[in-house]
């Protein structure tokens, strides 16, 4: 039965995917638009012998994640923009102490209290580090619910592989919409490799004590630790970069991720039907950013239109990747308003006209 | 020769960095003695906080996690929920627990987390050089209350034990002091009970140990203990505020 | 016969807390310094020590160990 398609709401799909990945611990706090996720976990995890706990704040929740992760179990939390801001210190500690966990952000309009509709205005916070210190996190931006399920499931493996937090960057629409999805088999956490470094109490089985810590008062030791983390992030960059390119032979490209990429596909089809040579570069890993995707199009691409549900954040990374010779235009809406396909296709037509591209 | 007093095994063999006469050292010893005497060290996971005791993980011979400032009870919650058989304790100062971490302490207690909180109250921020804390007494001079704490500006010192006393989740709650041998003996009993309560899974346990800060109080160690007795104890009364019947008194 | 009062002098920080709790008043702060430059405590006359352990209990640095003779040999 597990292999069959199920019509599921995004927030619940994430929760079930995490459970299928052997996650048995969830610490969270209510915040729209991700509330169905903790609600789902509140019955699903106890059913699997796990623990769901609603903390007194997102600050407490991320520190509970820290404790459980340090005790060697698969653990996650979810929230939305303002709540994720509250977790930033904790995320820096998780990275500094090299602790695996999964953090889901269903992004909503900002800044401040903002709105509860979908947005992508936390891109900088997620990919450039919202907390203190040089740390990195693999940040994955799915654009449909099947990908959301698959990436959530895989995020626990990535987290364990690197002993590092991993973030799933969704948005209000993704959390609220329903789509048919297939869930992977249910994994029994007992089958996972034991984390020898975890603080479980020695239990008479080992001599040395385990310590979960990010304090290095001696600057040389802290510098050495940073270099060790840097090497880990280099490996992440090498192995965990993911992207998709539609119509690789096109001359002009959109760049968009997540829900926005789906809207862009609408605009893309209409432009192609009208004879325009247009494609789409869709980053799936937002960090590591897929520079190589843009590099691979260097010879043929003549210009880009970046589309985001924000005032323009990923566009900076696209410009870095593409360089200054090619025009990289931006169009976006923020605050929870979603861009319309016609505005997106108009923007591309304008660019093509300016660059002198033929239909 | 029969040993009357020797170093507890649960203490690591490392000299502490605490100032001469700082009672942190005694509080550490009482926790280690409780772990030894209840034979809990193999199950123990400590959570260090941020303050003078930030290096607590170097001073105990058991697994440890370093928590962000104020968040030790939340970290401990995560550990205990993931490893219910472990014996989890936090070791926190008054800046950590009564100021930035007050919500975490309050809610861990309210949830009845089966953890043991060791709360060291010396009415000042030690590590950062002697600033006023929520527990600083009225009129007490610190670097941030230079002419003495003015309660009309900063409010009154915070009695955390009394604040948590009414919460049903709290199974054991005591305020003790380490300023003389008699009180150290009482403190030892309370610390041991706070671990027994956890071992029996009865609920949240906290011991508030009144302590000193010779350096930032600007006194000799001896004077600081006298000051503690004469000034802190009247405002922070000593005693067991809550005891489950299951944990009986140990006649010495 | 081992000694009743043993000091790990490198751990002593000269805080002087133990000297005030000795019921027979034999513990005092000497001028002997340890490697860190702290004056360390000493006992005037170990014979008088009653092995009560008060000094050890008052020591924040667990620098003192106290022993009690097994059984006085019957004269």
XYZ file of C-alpha atoms in Angstrom, chain A:
359
model
C 0.000 0.000 0.000
C 2.888 2.285 0.845
C 3.885 2.594 -2.756
C 0.529 4.045 -3.745
C -0.202 7.686 -4.384
C -1.807 9.556 -1.506
C -3.402 12.994 -1.719
C -1.681 14.824 1.116
C -1.275 18.382 2.342
C 2.326 19.680 2.145
C 2.854 20.210 5.863
C 1.630 16.685 6.587
C 3.662 15.242 3.736
C 6.832 16.612 5.341
C 5.888 15.125 8.702
C 5.174 11.680 7.247
C 8.336 11.765 5.151
C 10.361 12.520 8.291
C 8.704 9.659 10.134
C 9.495 7.373 7.182
C 13.149 8.503 7.494
C 13.259 7.188 11.060
C 12.790 10.558 12.755
C 11.091 9.884 16.084
C 11.605 13.226 17.873
C 10.010 16.551 17.081
C 10.160 19.779 19.086
C 8.180 22.709 17.761
C 5.932 25.664 18.347
C 2.767 26.837 16.642
C 3.119 29.369 13.824
C 1.122 29.804 10.641
C 1.490 28.575 7.877
C 3.115 25.323 9.135
C 0.746 24.337 11.952
C -0.465 21.099 10.372
C 3.099 19.725 10.565
C 3.433 19.680 14.376
C -0.224 18.685 14.660
C 0.472 15.631 12.476
C 3.593 14.781 14.478
C 1.666 15.049 17.740
C -0.154 11.781 16.962
C 2.166 10.139 14.431
C 5.367 10.062 16.534
C 3.800 8.647 19.714
C 2.211 6.018 17.442
C 5.754 5.041 16.410
C 7.116 5.120 19.973
C 8.604 8.581 19.460
C 8.214 11.931 21.194
C 6.371 15.036 20.087
C 6.838 18.035 22.382
C 5.498 21.533 21.956
C 8.054 23.865 23.504
C 7.404 27.201 25.178
C 9.109 29.034 22.334
C 11.057 28.408 19.154
C 14.193 29.261 21.118
C 13.457 26.414 23.534
C 12.432 24.106 20.684
C 15.704 24.432 18.768
C 17.639 23.815 21.985
C 15.593 20.676 22.644
C 16.543 19.593 19.130
C 20.181 20.277 20.107
C 19.885 18.067 23.194
C 18.168 15.193 21.399
C 20.526 15.394 18.412
C 23.462 15.338 20.836
C 21.916 12.257 22.435
C 22.156 10.543 19.048
C 18.613 10.365 17.661
C 17.084 11.603 14.399
C 15.243 14.790 15.343
C 13.579 17.719 13.594
C 11.756 20.966 14.096
C 9.637 23.128 11.830
C 8.553 26.734 11.891
C 7.993 29.765 9.679
C 10.108 32.881 9.143
C 9.704 34.744 12.498
C 10.110 31.448 14.352
C 13.137 30.527 12.265
C 14.652 33.907 13.174
C 14.301 32.943 16.849
C 16.143 29.673 16.162
C 19.175 31.240 14.510
C 21.427 31.176 17.581
C 20.500 27.542 18.147
C 21.285 26.700 14.527
C 24.720 28.262 14.892
C 25.297 26.103 17.997
C 24.073 22.994 16.141
C 26.565 23.678 13.349
C 29.341 24.603 15.775
C 28.794 21.421 17.789
C 28.397 19.359 14.594
C 24.925 18.028 15.338
C 22.660 16.455 12.694
C 19.029 17.556 12.531
C 16.426 18.787 10.051
C 14.838 22.237 10.223
C 11.814 23.045 8.055
C 10.969 26.666 7.237
C 7.603 27.260 5.551
C 8.484 30.818 4.605
C 5.876 33.568 4.930
C 5.816 37.233 4.016
C 8.150 39.449 6.056
C 9.764 41.438 7.518
C 8.563 41.613 11.108
C 5.197 40.019 11.680
C 4.735 40.170 7.930
C 1.972 38.068 6.421
C 1.062 34.367 6.414
C 1.026 33.845 2.677
C 3.941 32.276 0.789
C 7.267 34.046 0.238
C 10.935 33.321 -0.425
C 12.263 36.290 1.519
C 14.265 34.113 3.958
C 16.720 32.996 1.252
C 19.576 35.135 2.597
C 18.913 34.032 6.165
C 18.891 30.370 5.144
C 21.806 30.314 2.732
C 24.125 33.052 4.023
C 23.699 32.115 7.667
C 21.197 33.863 9.906
C 23.187 33.000 13.000
C 26.624 34.049 14.106
C 29.894 32.584 12.885
C 31.145 30.928 9.698
C 28.779 28.013 9.433
C 26.915 26.495 6.528
C 23.828 24.343 6.157
C 22.593 22.349 3.215
C 19.410 24.208 2.239
C 17.013 22.379 -0.078
C 14.223 24.132 -2.003
C 11.647 21.638 -3.354
C 9.053 22.877 -5.816
C 6.401 20.149 -5.612
C 5.171 17.878 -2.861
C 6.803 14.713 -4.206
C 10.133 16.502 -4.206
C 9.315 17.878 -0.751
C 8.805 14.309 0.487
C 11.917 12.940 -1.198
C 14.162 15.815 -0.059
C 12.834 15.677 3.511
C 13.561 11.946 3.605
C 17.066 12.474 2.133
C 17.784 15.453 4.413
C 18.136 13.117 7.404
C 20.810 11.134 5.555
C 22.620 14.340 4.593
C 22.439 15.570 8.182
C 23.910 12.348 9.540
C 26.503 12.098 6.770
C 27.986 15.473 7.678
C 26.836 15.813 11.317
C 25.270 19.112 10.389
C 21.820 20.720 10.379
C 19.915 20.607 7.070
C 17.133 23.029 6.165
C 14.094 22.406 3.996
C 13.008 25.797 2.587
C 9.342 25.590 1.676
C 6.697 28.296 1.750
C 3.136 28.904 2.827
C 1.622 27.576 -0.395
C 3.712 24.429 -0.344
C 2.676 23.743 3.227
C -1.003 24.305 2.556
C -1.576 22.760 -0.878
C -2.449 19.108 -1.506
C -0.910 16.895 -4.175
C -0.655 13.135 -4.718
C 2.633 11.770 -3.378
C 4.330 8.414 -2.792
C 6.084 7.869 0.534
C 9.265 5.814 0.913
C 9.178 2.679 3.094
C 8.989 3.239 6.868
C 12.534 3.047 8.256
C 13.107 1.612 11.741
C 15.581 3.907 13.556
C 17.047 0.849 15.297
C 18.505 -0.138 11.922
C 20.449 3.135 11.697
C 24.163 3.080 12.568
C 24.817 3.915 16.242
C 26.268 7.397 16.782
C 29.330 6.612 18.913
C 29.852 10.283 19.697
C 26.400 10.768 21.298
C 25.886 11.668 24.968
C 23.905 8.639 26.083
C 25.714 8.169 29.362
C 28.700 5.834 29.280
C 26.468 2.947 30.355
C 29.515 0.993 31.429
C 30.289 0.382 27.749
C 33.028 2.977 27.211
C 35.813 4.591 29.172
C 35.963 8.050 27.671
C 33.208 10.640 28.047
C 31.358 12.093 25.076
C 31.097 15.860 24.865
C 28.846 18.003 22.684
C 30.390 21.441 22.666
C 31.162 24.463 20.508
C 33.221 26.422 23.046
C 36.876 26.920 22.126
C 38.216 29.646 24.372
C 41.705 29.205 22.895
C 41.697 31.118 19.579
C 44.067 28.644 17.895
C 41.729 25.778 18.754
C 38.718 27.738 17.510
C 40.564 28.588 14.261
C 41.438 24.911 13.826
C 37.800 23.952 14.439
C 36.660 26.468 11.826
C 39.041 24.964 9.303
C 37.739 21.511 10.072
C 34.162 22.731 9.527
C 35.310 24.506 6.350
C 36.578 21.237 4.928
C 33.218 19.640 5.713
C 31.395 22.451 3.919
C 33.702 22.020 0.915
C 32.663 18.357 0.736
C 29.019 19.349 0.997
C 29.545 21.726 -1.906
C 31.089 18.925 -3.917
C 28.506 16.246 -3.189
C 25.206 17.871 -2.276
C 24.647 20.435 -5.030
C 21.372 19.744 -6.880
C 19.641 21.528 -9.724
C 17.462 21.015 -12.808
C 17.689 22.714 -16.229
C 14.669 22.727 -18.565
C 15.438 23.180 -22.278
C 19.233 23.235 -22.079
C 19.535 24.344 -25.699
C 17.725 27.654 -25.138
C 19.293 31.101 -25.516
C 17.537 32.808 -22.625
C 16.827 31.371 -19.221
C 14.687 31.929 -16.207
C 16.184 31.153 -12.797
C 13.721 30.274 -10.081
C 13.228 27.733 -7.290
C 10.439 26.295 -5.189
C 6.838 27.309 -5.828
C 7.983 30.197 -8.029
C 9.613 27.739 -10.448
C 6.181 26.173 -11.058
C 4.712 29.551 -11.945
C 7.689 30.257 -14.194
C 7.084 26.954 -16.031
C 3.664 28.360 -17.027
C 5.301 31.483 -18.466
C 7.982 29.339 -20.072
C 5.506 27.172 -21.973
C 3.600 30.169 -23.308
C 6.830 31.851 -24.486
C 8.046 28.672 -26.189
C 4.702 28.221 -27.910
C 5.213 31.694 -29.310
C 8.606 30.621 -30.674
C 10.935 32.092 -28.019
C 14.087 30.090 -27.200
C 13.691 30.071 -23.419
C 14.670 27.600 -20.671
C 14.757 27.426 -16.850
C 17.557 26.866 -14.386
C 15.990 25.568 -11.188
C 18.277 25.370 -8.162
C 17.144 22.534 -5.852
C 19.979 22.968 -3.363
C 20.003 26.656 -2.475
C 23.147 26.042 -0.536
C 25.409 24.744 -1.998
C 24.302 27.100 -4.784
C 24.546 25.377 -8.223
C 27.105 27.710 -9.837
C 28.038 24.908 -12.232
C 24.514 24.882 -13.696
C 25.033 28.436 -14.938
C 28.617 27.687 -15.939
C 27.399 24.826 -18.145
C 25.251 27.306 -20.111
C 27.989 29.913 -20.461
C 28.443 29.457 -24.227
C 24.787 29.486 -25.249
C 23.003 31.656 -22.651
C 22.452 35.311 -23.681
C 20.541 36.512 -20.653
C 18.627 35.563 -17.504
C 15.449 36.608 -15.747
C 15.457 35.645 -12.074
C 12.030 35.298 -10.500
C 11.468 35.169 -6.759
C 8.777 35.755 -4.201
C 10.962 38.357 -2.564
C 12.547 41.711 -3.365
C 15.489 39.896 -4.928
C 17.871 37.641 -2.981
C 18.844 34.582 -5.032
C 19.380 36.993 -7.945
C 22.639 38.025 -6.282
C 23.924 34.451 -6.361
C 22.856 34.123 -10.005
C 24.798 37.280 -10.860
C 27.824 35.911 -9.042
C 27.532 32.644 -10.960
C 26.850 34.201 -14.371
C 29.344 37.045 -14.153
C 28.930 40.564 -15.569
C 28.893 39.978 -19.323
C 25.334 38.681 -19.465
C 22.251 40.648 -18.407
C 20.583 39.151 -15.273
C 17.195 40.775 -14.829
C 14.961 40.362 -11.798
C 11.208 40.295 -11.281
C 9.563 39.453 -8.013
C 6.695 40.016 -5.615
C 6.939 39.932 -1.844
C 4.773 40.025 1.248
C 2.837 36.938 0.230
C 1.762 38.086 -3.238
C 2.650 35.575 -5.951
C 4.032 36.707 -9.322
C 1.705 36.235 -12.308
C 2.861 34.198 -15.346
C 2.029 37.027 -17.752
C 4.215 39.510 -15.865
C 6.999 36.960 -15.883
C 6.737 36.305 -19.655
C 6.501 40.052 -20.389
C 9.758 40.588 -18.459
C 11.490 37.919 -20.547
C 10.127 39.312 -23.842
C 11.466 42.759 -22.903
C 14.901 41.307 -22.161
C 14.961 39.343 -25.434
C 13.964 42.431 -27.360
C 16.645 44.550 -25.701
C 19.338 41.974 -26.311
C 18.178 41.611 -29.924
C 17.328 37.978 -29.671
C 15.130 36.663 -32.488
C 11.839 34.853 -32.044
